[in-house]
Short mmCIF file of C-alpha atoms in Angstrom, two decimals:
data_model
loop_
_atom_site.label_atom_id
_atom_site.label_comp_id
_atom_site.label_asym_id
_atom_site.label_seq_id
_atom_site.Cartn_x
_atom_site.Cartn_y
_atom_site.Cartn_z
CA UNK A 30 3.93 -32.25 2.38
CA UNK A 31 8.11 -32.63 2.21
CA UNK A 32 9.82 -30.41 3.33
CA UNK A 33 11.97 -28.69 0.99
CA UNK A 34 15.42 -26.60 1.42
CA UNK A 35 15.90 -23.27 -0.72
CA UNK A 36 18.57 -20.55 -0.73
CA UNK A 37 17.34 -17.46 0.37
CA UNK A 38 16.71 -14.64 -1.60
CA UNK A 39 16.08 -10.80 -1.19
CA UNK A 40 12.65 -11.64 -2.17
CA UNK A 41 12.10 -13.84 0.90
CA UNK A 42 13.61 -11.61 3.60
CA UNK A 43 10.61 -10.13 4.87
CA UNK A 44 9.40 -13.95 5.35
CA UNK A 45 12.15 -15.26 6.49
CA UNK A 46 11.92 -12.15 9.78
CA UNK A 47 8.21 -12.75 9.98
CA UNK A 48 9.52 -16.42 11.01
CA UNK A 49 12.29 -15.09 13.44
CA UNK A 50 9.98 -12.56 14.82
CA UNK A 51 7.15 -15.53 15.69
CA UNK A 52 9.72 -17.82 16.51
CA UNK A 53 10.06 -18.41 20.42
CA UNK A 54 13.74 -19.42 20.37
CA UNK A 55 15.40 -16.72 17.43
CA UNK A 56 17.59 -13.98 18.47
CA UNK A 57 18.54 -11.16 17.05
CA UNK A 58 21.25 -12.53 15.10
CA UNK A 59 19.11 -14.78 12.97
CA UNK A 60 17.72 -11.31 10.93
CA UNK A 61 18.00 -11.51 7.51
CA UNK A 62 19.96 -8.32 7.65
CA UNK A 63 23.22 -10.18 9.09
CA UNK A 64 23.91 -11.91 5.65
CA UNK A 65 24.38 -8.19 4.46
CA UNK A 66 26.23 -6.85 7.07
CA UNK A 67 28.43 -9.56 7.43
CA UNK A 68 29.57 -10.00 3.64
CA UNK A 69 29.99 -6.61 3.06
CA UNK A 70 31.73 -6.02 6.38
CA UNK A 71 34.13 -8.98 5.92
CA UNK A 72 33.89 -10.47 2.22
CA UNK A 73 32.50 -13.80 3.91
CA UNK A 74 30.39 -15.83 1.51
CA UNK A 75 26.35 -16.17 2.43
CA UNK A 76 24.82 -19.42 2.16
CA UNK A 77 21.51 -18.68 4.10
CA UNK A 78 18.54 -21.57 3.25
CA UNK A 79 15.21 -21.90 4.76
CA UNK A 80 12.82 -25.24 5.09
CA UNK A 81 9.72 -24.37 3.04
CA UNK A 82 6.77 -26.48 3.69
CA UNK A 83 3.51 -25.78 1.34
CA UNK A 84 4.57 -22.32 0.52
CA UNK A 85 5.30 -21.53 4.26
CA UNK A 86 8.90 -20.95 5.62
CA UNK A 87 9.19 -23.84 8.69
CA UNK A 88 13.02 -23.91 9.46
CA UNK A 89 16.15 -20.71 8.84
CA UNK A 90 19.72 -21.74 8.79
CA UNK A 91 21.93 -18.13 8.62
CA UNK A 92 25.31 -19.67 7.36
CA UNK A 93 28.62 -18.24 6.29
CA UNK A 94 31.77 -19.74 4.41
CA UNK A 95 34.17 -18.00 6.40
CA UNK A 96 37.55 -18.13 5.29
CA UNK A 97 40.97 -16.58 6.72
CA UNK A 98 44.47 -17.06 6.09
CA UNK A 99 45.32 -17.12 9.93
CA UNK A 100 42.48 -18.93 11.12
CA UNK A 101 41.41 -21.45 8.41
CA UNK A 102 38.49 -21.64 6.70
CA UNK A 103 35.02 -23.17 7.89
CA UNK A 104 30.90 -22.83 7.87
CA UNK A 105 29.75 -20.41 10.88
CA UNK A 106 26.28 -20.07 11.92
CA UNK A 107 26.86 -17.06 12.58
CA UNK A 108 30.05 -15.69 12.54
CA UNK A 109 30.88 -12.32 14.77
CA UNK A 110 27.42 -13.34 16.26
CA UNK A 111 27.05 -14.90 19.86
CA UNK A 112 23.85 -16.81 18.93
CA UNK A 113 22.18 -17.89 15.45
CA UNK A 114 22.17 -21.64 14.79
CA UNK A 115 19.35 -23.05 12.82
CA UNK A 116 16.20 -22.74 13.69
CA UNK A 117 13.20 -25.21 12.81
CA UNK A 118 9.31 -25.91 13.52
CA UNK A 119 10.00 -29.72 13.57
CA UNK A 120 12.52 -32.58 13.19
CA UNK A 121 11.72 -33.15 9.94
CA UNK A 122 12.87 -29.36 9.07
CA UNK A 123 15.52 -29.29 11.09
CA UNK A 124 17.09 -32.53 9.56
CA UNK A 125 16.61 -30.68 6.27
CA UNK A 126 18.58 -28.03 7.39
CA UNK A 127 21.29 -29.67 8.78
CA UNK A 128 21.62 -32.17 5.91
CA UNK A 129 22.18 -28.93 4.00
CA UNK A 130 25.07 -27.26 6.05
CA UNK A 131 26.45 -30.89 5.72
CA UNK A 132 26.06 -30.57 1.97
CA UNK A 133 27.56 -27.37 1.86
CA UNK A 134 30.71 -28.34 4.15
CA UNK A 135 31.81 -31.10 1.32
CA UNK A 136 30.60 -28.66 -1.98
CA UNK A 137 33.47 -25.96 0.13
CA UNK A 138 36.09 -28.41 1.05
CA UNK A 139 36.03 -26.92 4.21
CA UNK A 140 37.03 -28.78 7.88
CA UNK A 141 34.32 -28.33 9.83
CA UNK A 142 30.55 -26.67 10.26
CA UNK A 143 30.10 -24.55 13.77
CA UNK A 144 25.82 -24.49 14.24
CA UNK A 145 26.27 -21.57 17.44
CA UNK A 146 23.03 -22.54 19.39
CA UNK A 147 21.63 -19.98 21.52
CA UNK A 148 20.45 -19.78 25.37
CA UNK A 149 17.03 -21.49 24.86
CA UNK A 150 17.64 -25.35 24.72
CA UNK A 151 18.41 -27.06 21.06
CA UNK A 152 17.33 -30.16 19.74
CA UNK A 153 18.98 -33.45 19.96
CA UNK A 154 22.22 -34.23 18.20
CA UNK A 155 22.23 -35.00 14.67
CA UNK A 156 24.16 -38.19 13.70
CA UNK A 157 27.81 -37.42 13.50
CA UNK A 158 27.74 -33.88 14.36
CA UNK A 159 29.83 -33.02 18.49
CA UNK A 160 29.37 -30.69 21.21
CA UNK A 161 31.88 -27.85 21.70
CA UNK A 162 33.65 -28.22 24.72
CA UNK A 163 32.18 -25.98 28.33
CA UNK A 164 34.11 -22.68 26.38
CA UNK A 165 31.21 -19.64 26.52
CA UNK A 166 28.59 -18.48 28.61
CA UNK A 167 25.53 -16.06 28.39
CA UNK A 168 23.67 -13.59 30.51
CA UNK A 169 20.22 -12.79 30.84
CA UNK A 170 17.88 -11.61 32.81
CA UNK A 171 14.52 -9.59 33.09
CA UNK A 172 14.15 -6.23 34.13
CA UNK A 173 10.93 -4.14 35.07
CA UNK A 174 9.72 -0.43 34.39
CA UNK A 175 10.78 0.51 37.75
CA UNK A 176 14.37 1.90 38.06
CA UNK A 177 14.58 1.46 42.03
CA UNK A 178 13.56 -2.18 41.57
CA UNK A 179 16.17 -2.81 39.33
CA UNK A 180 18.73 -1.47 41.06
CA UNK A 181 18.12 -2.93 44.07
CA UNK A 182 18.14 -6.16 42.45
CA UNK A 183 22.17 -5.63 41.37
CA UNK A 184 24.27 -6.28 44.39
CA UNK A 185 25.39 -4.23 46.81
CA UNK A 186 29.18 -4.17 45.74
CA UNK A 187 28.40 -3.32 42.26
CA UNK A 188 25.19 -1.15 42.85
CA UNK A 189 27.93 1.11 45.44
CA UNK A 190 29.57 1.37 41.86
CA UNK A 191 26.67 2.44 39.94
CA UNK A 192 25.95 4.84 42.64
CA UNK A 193 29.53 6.10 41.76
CA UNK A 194 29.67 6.80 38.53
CA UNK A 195 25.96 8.89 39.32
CA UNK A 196 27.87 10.57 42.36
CA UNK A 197 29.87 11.58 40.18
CA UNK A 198 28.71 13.70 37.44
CA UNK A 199 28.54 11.41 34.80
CA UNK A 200 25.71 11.94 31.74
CA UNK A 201 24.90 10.13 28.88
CA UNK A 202 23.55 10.71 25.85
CA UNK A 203 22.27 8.23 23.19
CA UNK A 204 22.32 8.91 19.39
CA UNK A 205 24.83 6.84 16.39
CA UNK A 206 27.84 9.03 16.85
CA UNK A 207 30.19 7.00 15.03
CA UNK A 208 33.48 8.28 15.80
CA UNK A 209 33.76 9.52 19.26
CA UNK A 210 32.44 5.42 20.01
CA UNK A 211 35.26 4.35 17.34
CA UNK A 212 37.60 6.15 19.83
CA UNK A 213 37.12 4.57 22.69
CA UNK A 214 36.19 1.03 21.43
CA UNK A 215 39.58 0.44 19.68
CA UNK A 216 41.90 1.94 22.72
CA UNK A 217 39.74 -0.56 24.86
CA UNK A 218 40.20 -3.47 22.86
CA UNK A 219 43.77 -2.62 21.95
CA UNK A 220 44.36 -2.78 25.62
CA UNK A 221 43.27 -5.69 25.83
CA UNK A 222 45.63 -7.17 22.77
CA UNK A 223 42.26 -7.81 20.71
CA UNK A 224 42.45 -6.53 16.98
CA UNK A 225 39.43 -3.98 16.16
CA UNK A 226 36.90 -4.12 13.54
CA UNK A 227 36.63 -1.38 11.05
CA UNK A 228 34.56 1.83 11.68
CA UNK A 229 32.40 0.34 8.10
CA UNK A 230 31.82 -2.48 10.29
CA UNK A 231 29.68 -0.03 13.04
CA UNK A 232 28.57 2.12 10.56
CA UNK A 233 26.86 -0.99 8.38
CA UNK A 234 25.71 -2.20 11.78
CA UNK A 235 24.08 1.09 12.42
CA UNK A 236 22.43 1.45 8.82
CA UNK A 237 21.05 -1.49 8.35
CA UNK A 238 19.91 -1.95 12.03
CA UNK A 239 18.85 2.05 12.27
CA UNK A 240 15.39 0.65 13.95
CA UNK A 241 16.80 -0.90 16.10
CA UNK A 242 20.62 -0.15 17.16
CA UNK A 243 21.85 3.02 19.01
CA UNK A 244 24.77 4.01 20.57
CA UNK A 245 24.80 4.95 24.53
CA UNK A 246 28.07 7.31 25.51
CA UNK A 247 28.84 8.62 28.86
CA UNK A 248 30.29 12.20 29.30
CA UNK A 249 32.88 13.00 32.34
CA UNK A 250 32.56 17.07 31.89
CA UNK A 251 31.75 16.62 28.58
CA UNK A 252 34.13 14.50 27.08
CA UNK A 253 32.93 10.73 26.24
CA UNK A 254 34.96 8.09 28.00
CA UNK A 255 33.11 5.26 27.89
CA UNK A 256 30.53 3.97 24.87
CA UNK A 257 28.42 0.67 23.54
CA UNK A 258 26.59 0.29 20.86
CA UNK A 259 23.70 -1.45 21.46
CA UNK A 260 20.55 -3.81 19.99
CA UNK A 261 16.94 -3.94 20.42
CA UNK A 262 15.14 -7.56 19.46
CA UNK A 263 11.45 -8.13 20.47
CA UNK A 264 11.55 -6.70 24.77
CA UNK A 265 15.44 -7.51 24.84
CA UNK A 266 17.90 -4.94 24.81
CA UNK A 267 21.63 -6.67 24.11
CA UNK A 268 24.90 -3.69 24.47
CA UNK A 269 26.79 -5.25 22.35
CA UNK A 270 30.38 -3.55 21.31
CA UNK A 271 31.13 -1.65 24.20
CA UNK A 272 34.55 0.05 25.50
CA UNK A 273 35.98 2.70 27.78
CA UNK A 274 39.32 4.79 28.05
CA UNK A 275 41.31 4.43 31.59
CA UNK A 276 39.67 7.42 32.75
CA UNK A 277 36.47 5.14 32.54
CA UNK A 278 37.49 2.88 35.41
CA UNK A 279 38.34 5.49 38.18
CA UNK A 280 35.45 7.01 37.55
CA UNK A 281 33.12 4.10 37.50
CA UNK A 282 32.08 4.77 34.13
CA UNK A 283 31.61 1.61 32.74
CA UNK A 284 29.61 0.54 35.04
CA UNK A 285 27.77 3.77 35.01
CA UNK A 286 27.21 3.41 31.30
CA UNK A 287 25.48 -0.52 31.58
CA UNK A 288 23.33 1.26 34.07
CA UNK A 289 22.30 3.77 31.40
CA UNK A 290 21.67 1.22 28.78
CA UNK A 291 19.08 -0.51 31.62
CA UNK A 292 17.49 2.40 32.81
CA UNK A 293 16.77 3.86 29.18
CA UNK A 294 15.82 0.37 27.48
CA UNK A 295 13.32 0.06 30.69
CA UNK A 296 12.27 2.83 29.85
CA UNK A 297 10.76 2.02 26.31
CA UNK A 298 9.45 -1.50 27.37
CA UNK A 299 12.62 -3.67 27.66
CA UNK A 300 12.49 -6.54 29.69
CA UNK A 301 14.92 -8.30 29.01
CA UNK A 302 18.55 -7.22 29.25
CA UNK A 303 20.77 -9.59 27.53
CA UNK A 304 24.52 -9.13 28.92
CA UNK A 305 25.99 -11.11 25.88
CA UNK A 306 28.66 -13.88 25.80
CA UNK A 307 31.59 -14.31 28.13
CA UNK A 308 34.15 -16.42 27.87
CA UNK A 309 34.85 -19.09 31.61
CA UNK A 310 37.63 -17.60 33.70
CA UNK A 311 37.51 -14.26 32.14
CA UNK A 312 37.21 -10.57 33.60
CA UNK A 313 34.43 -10.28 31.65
CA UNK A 314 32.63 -13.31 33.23
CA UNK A 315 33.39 -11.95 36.73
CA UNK A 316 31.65 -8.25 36.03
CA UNK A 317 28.84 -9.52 34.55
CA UNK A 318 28.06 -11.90 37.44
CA UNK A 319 28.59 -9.10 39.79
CA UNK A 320 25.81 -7.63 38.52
CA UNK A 321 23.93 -10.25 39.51
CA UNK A 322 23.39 -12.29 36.25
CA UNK A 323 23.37 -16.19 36.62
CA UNK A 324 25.66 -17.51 33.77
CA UNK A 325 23.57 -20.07 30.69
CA UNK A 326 26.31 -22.18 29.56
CA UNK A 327 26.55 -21.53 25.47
CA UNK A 328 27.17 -25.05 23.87
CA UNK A 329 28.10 -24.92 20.34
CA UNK A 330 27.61 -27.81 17.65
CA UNK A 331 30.25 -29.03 15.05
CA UNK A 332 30.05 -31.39 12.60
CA UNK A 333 34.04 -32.02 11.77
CA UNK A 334 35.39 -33.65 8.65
CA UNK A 335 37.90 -36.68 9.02
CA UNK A 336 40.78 -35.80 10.85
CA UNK A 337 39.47 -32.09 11.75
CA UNK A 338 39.01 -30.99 15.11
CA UNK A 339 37.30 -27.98 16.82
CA UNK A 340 38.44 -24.80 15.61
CA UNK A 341 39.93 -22.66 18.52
CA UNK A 342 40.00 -18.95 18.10
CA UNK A 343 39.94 -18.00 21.76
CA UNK A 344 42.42 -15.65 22.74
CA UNK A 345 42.70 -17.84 26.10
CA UNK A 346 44.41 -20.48 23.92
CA UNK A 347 47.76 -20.63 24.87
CA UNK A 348 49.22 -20.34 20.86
CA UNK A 349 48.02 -16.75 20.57
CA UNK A 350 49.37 -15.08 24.15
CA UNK A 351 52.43 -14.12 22.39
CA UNK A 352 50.02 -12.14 19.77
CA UNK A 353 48.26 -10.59 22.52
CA UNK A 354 50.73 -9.34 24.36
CA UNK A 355 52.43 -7.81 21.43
CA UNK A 356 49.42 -6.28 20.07
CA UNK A 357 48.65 -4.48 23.70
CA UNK A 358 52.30 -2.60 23.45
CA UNK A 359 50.96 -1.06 19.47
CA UNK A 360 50.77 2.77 19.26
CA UNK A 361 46.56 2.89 18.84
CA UNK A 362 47.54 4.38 15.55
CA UNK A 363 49.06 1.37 14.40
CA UNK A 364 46.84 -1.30 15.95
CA UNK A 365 43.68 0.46 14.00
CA UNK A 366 45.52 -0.02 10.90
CA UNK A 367 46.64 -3.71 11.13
CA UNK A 368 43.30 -4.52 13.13
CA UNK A 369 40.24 -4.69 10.86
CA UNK A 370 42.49 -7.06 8.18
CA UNK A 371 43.06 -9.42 10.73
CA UNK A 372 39.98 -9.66 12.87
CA UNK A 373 37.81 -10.57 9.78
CA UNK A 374 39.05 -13.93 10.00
CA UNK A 375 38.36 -14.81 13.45
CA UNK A 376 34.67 -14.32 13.52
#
């Protein structure tokens, strides 16, 4: 029978997961419970559809009309989310899908569609539609039940680290404390001259996720210095939005705290810990392979109107260092303020 494209409705959620959940290729980010989170978070207009074949759901497309002032307008699948492209049973499905988010792209006058394709490997280019330039990155890789094994397996450098932060007191503790995590998050990212979300943002994230999202903080004598909150998807654990204060670093709390987050999702059947996206050339990309993850290159797909080219909200590009380093000399105070406003549109 055709294949037919429909808009998805409250009524279909638990469907539409029973298809991510059986779906080899899905991620965590293709759960229903984004189109929530994200247009409540940030205003963004859903336009999730799913390929229905004789009653049965064969292909999801999460998508977003994101639109900002700063950063233009666009469709993101997904936006604030390092994976969630379409997904599809066949060709026929996924043509229906994409002949949709082309649909929608002309219906919104908007420049350009971004499909955001995770690790496993996507199907062939539709007619018309480009791949993003070598920008991203992701790490994975498994983990077992035993702790020694998987510490071993981390290099020596950055295992003498982990052996640190353990040498030295540190504790953690794992629950959805909200603000002491808001803390340290937004003095993180503010040093780093990155706006901050909102604290509804985390505490959506934590209600609508509450089986399956926790927060990990480490203690130095008590007091939390370093935090990430974290997600749980089939045997994957994925820490997500994580920070610490400048005590962190001398006291190899950071690295003590991803060492946590292994140990504990081993723990409870984890085997697979997904370090996330990192952008080529960054300090990011550096830790993560010193922990000895092999980098998946992350090739996003756009399909670009006349004239449009790929949007570039990377804080590498040149355009916005003048932002950055203004935004890392803001009293915290401040930067918390002006923060959440902006960051919705960069997604």
């Amino acid at each position: 029978m055709a294949v037919t494209v429909k808009p998805l409705t409250e009524r279909a959620d638990a469907a539409w997961d029973a298809f991510v959940a059986a779906f080899p290729a899905s991620t965590f980010f293709h759960r229903a419970a984004w189109r929530d989170v994200i247009a409540r978070a940030f205003g963004h207009a859903p336009l999730y559809a799913f390929a229905e074949r004789d009653g049965a759901i064969v292909g999801v497309l999460p998508l977003f009309h994101k639109t900002s002032l700063l950063f233009g307008n666009a469709l993101v699948s997904t936006p604030f989310c390092v994976y969630g492209g379409p997904l599809a049973a066949d060709d026929e499905a996924a043509a229906a899908l994409t002949a949709y988010a082309a649909d929608k792209m002309r219906a919104c006058g908007v420049p350009s569609v971004e499909f955001r394709h995770g690790p496993a490997e996507a199907a062939p280019l539709a007619d018309g539609w480009v791949e993003g330039p070598a920008r991203y990155v992701t790490f994975r890789k498994p983990i077992t039940e035993d702790d020694e094994a998987n510490l071993q397996a981390i290099p020596r450098k950055q295992r003498a680290m982990v052996r640190k932060g353990i040498g030295n007191g540190l504790a953690s503790r794992v629950d959805a404390s909200i603000d002491p995590f808001y803390r340290i998050y937004a003095e993180s990212v503010r040093n780093l001259g990155t706006p901050v979300f909102s604290r509804r943002y985390f505490r959506l994230l934590l209600e609508i996720f509450a089986d399956c999202a926790d927060i990990l903080t480490v203690l130095d004598d008590g007091a939390p210095v370093a935090a990430v909150l974290n997600f749980y998807f089939r045997d994957e654990v994925l820490p997500y939005y994580g920070g610490g204060t400048e005590r962190a670093r001398s006291r190899a709390a950071n690295d003590f705290m991803y060492w946590e987050v292994m140990r504990r999702a081993a723990a409870r059947g984890v085997r697979l810990f997904d370090f996330g996206r990192s952008k080529l050339g960054t300090g990011a990309f550096s830790f993560k392979k010193n922990w000895g993850f092999s980098p998946t290159p992350l090739r996003y797909r756009y399909l670009l109107a006349e004239g449009a080219a790929i949007p570039d909200t990377n804080p590498l590009n040149p355009k916005y260092r003048l932002m950055i380093a203004t935004w890392k000399r803001l009293p915290l105070a401040l930067a918390n303020v002006l923060g959440p406003p902006i960051v919705r549109g960069t997604g």
